[in-house]
XYZ file of N, CA and C in Angstrom:
411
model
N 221.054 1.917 152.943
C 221.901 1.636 151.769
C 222.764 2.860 151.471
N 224.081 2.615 151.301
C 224.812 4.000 150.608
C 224.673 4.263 149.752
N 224.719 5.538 149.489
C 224.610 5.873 147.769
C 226.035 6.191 147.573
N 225.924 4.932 146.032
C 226.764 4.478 145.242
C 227.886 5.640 144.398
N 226.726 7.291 144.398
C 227.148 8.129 143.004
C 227.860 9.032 144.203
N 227.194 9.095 145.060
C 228.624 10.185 146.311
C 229.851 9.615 146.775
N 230.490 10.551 146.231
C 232.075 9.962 146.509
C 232.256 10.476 148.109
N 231.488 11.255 148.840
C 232.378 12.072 150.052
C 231.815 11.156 151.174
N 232.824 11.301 152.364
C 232.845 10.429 153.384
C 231.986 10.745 153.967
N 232.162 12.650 154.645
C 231.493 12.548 155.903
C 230.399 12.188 156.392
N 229.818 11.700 155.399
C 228.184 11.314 156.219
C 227.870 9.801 155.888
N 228.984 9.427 155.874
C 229.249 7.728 156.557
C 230.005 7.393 157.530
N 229.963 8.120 158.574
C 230.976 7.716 159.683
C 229.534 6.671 160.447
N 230.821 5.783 160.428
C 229.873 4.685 161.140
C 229.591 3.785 160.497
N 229.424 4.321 158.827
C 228.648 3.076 158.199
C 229.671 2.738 157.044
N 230.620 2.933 157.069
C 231.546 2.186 155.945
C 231.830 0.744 156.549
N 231.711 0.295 155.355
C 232.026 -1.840 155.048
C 233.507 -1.586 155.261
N 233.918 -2.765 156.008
C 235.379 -3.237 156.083
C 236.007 -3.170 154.738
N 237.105 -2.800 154.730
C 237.739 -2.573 153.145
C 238.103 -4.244 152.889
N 237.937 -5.651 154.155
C 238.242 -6.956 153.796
C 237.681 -7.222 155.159
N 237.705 -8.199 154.986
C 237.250 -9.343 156.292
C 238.217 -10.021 157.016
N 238.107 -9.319 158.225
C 239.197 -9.787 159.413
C 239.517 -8.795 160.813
N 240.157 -9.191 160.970
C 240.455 -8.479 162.878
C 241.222 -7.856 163.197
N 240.915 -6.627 163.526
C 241.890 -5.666 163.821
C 243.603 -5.951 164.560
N 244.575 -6.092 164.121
C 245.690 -6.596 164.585
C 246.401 -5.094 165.406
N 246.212 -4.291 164.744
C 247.237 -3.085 164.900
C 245.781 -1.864 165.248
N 245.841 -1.076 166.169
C 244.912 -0.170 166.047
C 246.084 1.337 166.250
N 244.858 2.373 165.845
C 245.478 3.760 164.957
C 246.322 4.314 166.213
N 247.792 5.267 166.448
C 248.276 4.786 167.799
C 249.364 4.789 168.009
N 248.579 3.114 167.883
C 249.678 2.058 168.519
C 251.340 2.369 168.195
N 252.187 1.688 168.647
C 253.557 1.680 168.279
C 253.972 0.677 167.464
N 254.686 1.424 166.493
C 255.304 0.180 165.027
C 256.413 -0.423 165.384
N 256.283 -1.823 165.532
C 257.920 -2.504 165.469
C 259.076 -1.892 164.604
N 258.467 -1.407 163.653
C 259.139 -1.086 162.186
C 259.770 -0.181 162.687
N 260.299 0.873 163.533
C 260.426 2.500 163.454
C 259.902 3.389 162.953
N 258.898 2.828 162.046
C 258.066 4.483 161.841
C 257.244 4.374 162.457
N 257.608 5.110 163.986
C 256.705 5.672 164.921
C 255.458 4.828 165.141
N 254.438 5.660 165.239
C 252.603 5.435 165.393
C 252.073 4.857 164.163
N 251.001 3.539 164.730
C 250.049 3.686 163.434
C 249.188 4.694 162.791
N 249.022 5.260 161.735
C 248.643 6.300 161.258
C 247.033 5.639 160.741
N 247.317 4.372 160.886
C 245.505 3.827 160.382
C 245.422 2.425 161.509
N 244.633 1.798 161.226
C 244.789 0.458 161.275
C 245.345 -0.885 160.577
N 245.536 -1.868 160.937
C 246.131 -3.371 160.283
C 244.793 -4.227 160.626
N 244.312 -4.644 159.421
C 243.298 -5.552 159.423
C 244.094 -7.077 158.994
N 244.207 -8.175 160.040
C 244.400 -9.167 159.162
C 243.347 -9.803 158.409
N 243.426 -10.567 157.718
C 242.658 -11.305 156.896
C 243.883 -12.503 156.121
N 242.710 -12.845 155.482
C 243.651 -14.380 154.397
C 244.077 -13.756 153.168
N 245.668 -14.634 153.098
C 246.039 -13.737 152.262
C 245.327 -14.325 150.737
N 245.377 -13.168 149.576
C 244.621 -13.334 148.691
C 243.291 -13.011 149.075
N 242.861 -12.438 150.335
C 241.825 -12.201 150.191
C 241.420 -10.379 148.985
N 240.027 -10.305 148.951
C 239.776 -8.968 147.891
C 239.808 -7.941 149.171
N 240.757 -6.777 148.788
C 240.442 -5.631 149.076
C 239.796 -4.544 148.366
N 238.571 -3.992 149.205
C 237.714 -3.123 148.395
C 237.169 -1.907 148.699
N 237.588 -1.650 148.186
C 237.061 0.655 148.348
C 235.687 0.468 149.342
N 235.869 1.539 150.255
C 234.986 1.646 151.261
C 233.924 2.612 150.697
N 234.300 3.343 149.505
C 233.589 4.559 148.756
C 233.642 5.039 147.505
N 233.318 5.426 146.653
C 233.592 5.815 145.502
C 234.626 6.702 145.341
N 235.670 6.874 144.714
C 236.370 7.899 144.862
C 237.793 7.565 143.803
N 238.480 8.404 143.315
C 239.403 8.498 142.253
C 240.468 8.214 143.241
N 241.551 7.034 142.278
C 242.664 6.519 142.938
C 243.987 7.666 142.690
N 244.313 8.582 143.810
C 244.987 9.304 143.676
C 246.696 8.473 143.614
N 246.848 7.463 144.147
C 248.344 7.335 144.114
C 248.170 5.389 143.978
N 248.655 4.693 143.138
C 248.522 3.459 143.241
C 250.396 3.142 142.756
N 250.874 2.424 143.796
C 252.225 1.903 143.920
C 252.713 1.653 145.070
N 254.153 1.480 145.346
C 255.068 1.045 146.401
C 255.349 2.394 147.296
N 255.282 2.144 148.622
C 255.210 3.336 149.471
C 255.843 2.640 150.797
N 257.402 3.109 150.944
C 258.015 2.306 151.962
C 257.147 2.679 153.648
N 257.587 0.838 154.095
C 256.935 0.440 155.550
C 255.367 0.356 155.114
N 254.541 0.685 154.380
C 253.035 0.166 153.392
C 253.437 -1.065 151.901
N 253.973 -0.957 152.007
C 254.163 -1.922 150.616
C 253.907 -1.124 149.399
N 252.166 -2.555 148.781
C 251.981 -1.870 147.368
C 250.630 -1.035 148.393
N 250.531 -0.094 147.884
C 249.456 0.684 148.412
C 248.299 1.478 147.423
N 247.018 1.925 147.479
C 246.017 2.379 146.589
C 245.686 3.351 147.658
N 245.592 4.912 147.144
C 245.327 5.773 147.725
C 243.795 6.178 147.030
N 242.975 6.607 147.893
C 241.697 7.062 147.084
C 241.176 8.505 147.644
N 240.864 9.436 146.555
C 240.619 10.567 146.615
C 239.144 10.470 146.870
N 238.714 11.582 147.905
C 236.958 11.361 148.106
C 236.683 12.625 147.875
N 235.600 13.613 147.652
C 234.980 14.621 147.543
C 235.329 15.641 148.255
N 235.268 15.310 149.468
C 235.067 16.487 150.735
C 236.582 16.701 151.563
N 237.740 16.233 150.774
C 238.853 16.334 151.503
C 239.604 15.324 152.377
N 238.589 13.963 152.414
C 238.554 12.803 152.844
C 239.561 12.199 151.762
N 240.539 11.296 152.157
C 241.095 9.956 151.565
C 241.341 8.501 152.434
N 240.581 7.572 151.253
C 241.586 6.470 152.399
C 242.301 5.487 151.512
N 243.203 5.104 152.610
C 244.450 4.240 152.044
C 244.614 3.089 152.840
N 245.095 1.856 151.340
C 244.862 0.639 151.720
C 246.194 -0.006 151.235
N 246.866 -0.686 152.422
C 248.296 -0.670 152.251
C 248.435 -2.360 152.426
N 249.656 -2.535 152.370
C 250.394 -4.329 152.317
C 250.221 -5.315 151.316
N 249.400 -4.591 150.333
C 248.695 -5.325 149.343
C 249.598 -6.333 148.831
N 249.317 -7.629 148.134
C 250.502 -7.915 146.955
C 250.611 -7.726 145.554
N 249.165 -7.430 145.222
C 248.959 -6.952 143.834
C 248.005 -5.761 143.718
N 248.026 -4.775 142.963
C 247.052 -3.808 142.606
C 246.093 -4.005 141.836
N 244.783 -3.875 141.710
C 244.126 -4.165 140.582
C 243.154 -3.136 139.926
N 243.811 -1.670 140.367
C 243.661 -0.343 140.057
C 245.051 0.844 139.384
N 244.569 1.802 138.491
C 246.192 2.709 138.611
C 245.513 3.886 138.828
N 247.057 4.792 139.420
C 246.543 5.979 139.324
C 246.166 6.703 138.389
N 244.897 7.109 138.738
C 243.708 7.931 137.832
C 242.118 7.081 137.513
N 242.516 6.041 137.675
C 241.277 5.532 137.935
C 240.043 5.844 138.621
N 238.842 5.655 138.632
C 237.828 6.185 139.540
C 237.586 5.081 139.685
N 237.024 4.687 140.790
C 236.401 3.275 141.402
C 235.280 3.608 142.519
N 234.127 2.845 142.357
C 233.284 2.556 142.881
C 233.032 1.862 144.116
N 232.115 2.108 144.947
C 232.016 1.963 146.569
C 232.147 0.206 145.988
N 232.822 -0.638 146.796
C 233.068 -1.648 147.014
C 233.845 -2.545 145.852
N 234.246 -2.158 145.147
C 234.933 -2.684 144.101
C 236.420 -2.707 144.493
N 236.735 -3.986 143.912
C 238.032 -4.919 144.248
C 239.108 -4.092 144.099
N 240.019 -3.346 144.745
C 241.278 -2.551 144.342
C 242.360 -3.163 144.402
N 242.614 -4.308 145.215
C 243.605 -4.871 145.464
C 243.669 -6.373 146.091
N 244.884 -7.392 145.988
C 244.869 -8.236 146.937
C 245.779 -8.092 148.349
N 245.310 -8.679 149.026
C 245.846 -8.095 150.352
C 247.286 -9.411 150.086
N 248.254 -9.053 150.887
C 249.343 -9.764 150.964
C 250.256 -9.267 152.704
N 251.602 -9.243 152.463
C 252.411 -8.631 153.675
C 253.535 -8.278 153.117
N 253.271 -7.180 151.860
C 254.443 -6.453 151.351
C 254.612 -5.170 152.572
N 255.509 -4.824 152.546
C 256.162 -3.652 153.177
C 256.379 -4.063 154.791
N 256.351 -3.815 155.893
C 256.637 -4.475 157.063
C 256.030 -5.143 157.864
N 254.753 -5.739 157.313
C 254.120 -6.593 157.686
C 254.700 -8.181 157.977
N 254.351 -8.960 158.823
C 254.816 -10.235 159.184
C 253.430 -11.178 158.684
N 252.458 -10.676 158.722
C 251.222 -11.769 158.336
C 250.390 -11.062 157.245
N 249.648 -11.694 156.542
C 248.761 -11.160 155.561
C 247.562 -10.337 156.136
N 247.647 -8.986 156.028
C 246.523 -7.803 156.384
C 246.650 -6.879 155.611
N 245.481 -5.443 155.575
C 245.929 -4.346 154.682
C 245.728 -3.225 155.838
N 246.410 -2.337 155.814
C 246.481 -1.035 156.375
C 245.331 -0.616 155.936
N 244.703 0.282 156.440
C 243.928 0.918 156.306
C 243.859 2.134 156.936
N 243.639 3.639 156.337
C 244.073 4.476 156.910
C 243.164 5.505 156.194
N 242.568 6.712 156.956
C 241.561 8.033 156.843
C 242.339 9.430 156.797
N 242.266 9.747 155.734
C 242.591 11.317 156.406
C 241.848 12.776 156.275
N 241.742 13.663 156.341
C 241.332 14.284 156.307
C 242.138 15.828 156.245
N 241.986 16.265 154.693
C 243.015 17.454 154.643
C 244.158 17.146 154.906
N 244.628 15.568 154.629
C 246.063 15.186 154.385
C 246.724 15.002 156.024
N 245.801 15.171 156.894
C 246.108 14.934 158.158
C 244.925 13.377 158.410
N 245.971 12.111 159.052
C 245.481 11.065 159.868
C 244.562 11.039 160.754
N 243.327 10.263 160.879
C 242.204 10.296 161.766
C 242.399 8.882 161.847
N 241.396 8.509 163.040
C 241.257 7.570 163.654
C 240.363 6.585 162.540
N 240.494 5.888 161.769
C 239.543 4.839 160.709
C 238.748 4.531 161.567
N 238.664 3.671 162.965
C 238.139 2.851 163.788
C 236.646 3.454 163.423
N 236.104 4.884 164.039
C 234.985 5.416 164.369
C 234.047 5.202 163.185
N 234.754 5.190 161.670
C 234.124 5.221 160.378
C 233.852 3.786 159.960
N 234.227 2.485 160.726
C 233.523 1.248 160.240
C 231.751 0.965 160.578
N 231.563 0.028 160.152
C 230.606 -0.266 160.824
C 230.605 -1.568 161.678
């Protein structure tokens, strides 16, 4: 079981819950139709309207529109860790909020250059991009 009251990543690699339910479309990489370059996370599709939900406890550092991501929810973690959950169509967090490991932040949609309903999902570490893939379960 994770504990609920630690906000920091590193000692869940491996065991973080899908931020939604669905199949990797885009992996971290890859090349964007869009022109901005590489994926910097992954594209999970799923149905749209489905709940997107914090993989961890952690304070929503940036919640809004972030061109080629859409509406996007950025989350601050403890140890220098953030992750970000992008294409959304609605937010259901703002910035400054703190939110809890699995709680609803958003609905997923295909705002920003998405063609089908999925959310980005994306890790970083010290503001530099890592691979999400290794940190699911």
């Amino acid at each position: 079981k994770l504990d609920q009251t630690d906000a920091n990543l590193s000692s869940l690699k491996g065991r973080l819950n899908w931020p939604v339910d669905g199949r990797i479309l885009r992996r971290f990489g890859q090349t964007r139709e869009d022109g901005f370059g590489t994926w910097q996370g992954l594209v999970i599709g799923t149905n749209d309207q489905a709940e997107v939900k914090s993989v961890q406890r952690g304070k929503v550092a940036y919640a809004g529109y972030l061109l080629g991501y859409g509406l996007v929810v950025v989350l601050a973690h403890n140890d220098g860790h953030a992750t970000i959950y992008g294409h959304n169509q609605r937010l259901t967090v703002q910035t400054g909020d703190t939110v809890q490991a699995r709680q609803v932040i958003a609905i997923a949609g295909n705002t920003g250059s998405l063609d089908v309903a999925g959310v980005y999902f994306g890790v970083t570490r010290n503001g530099k991009a890592i691979n999400p893939g290794p940190w699911l379960n």
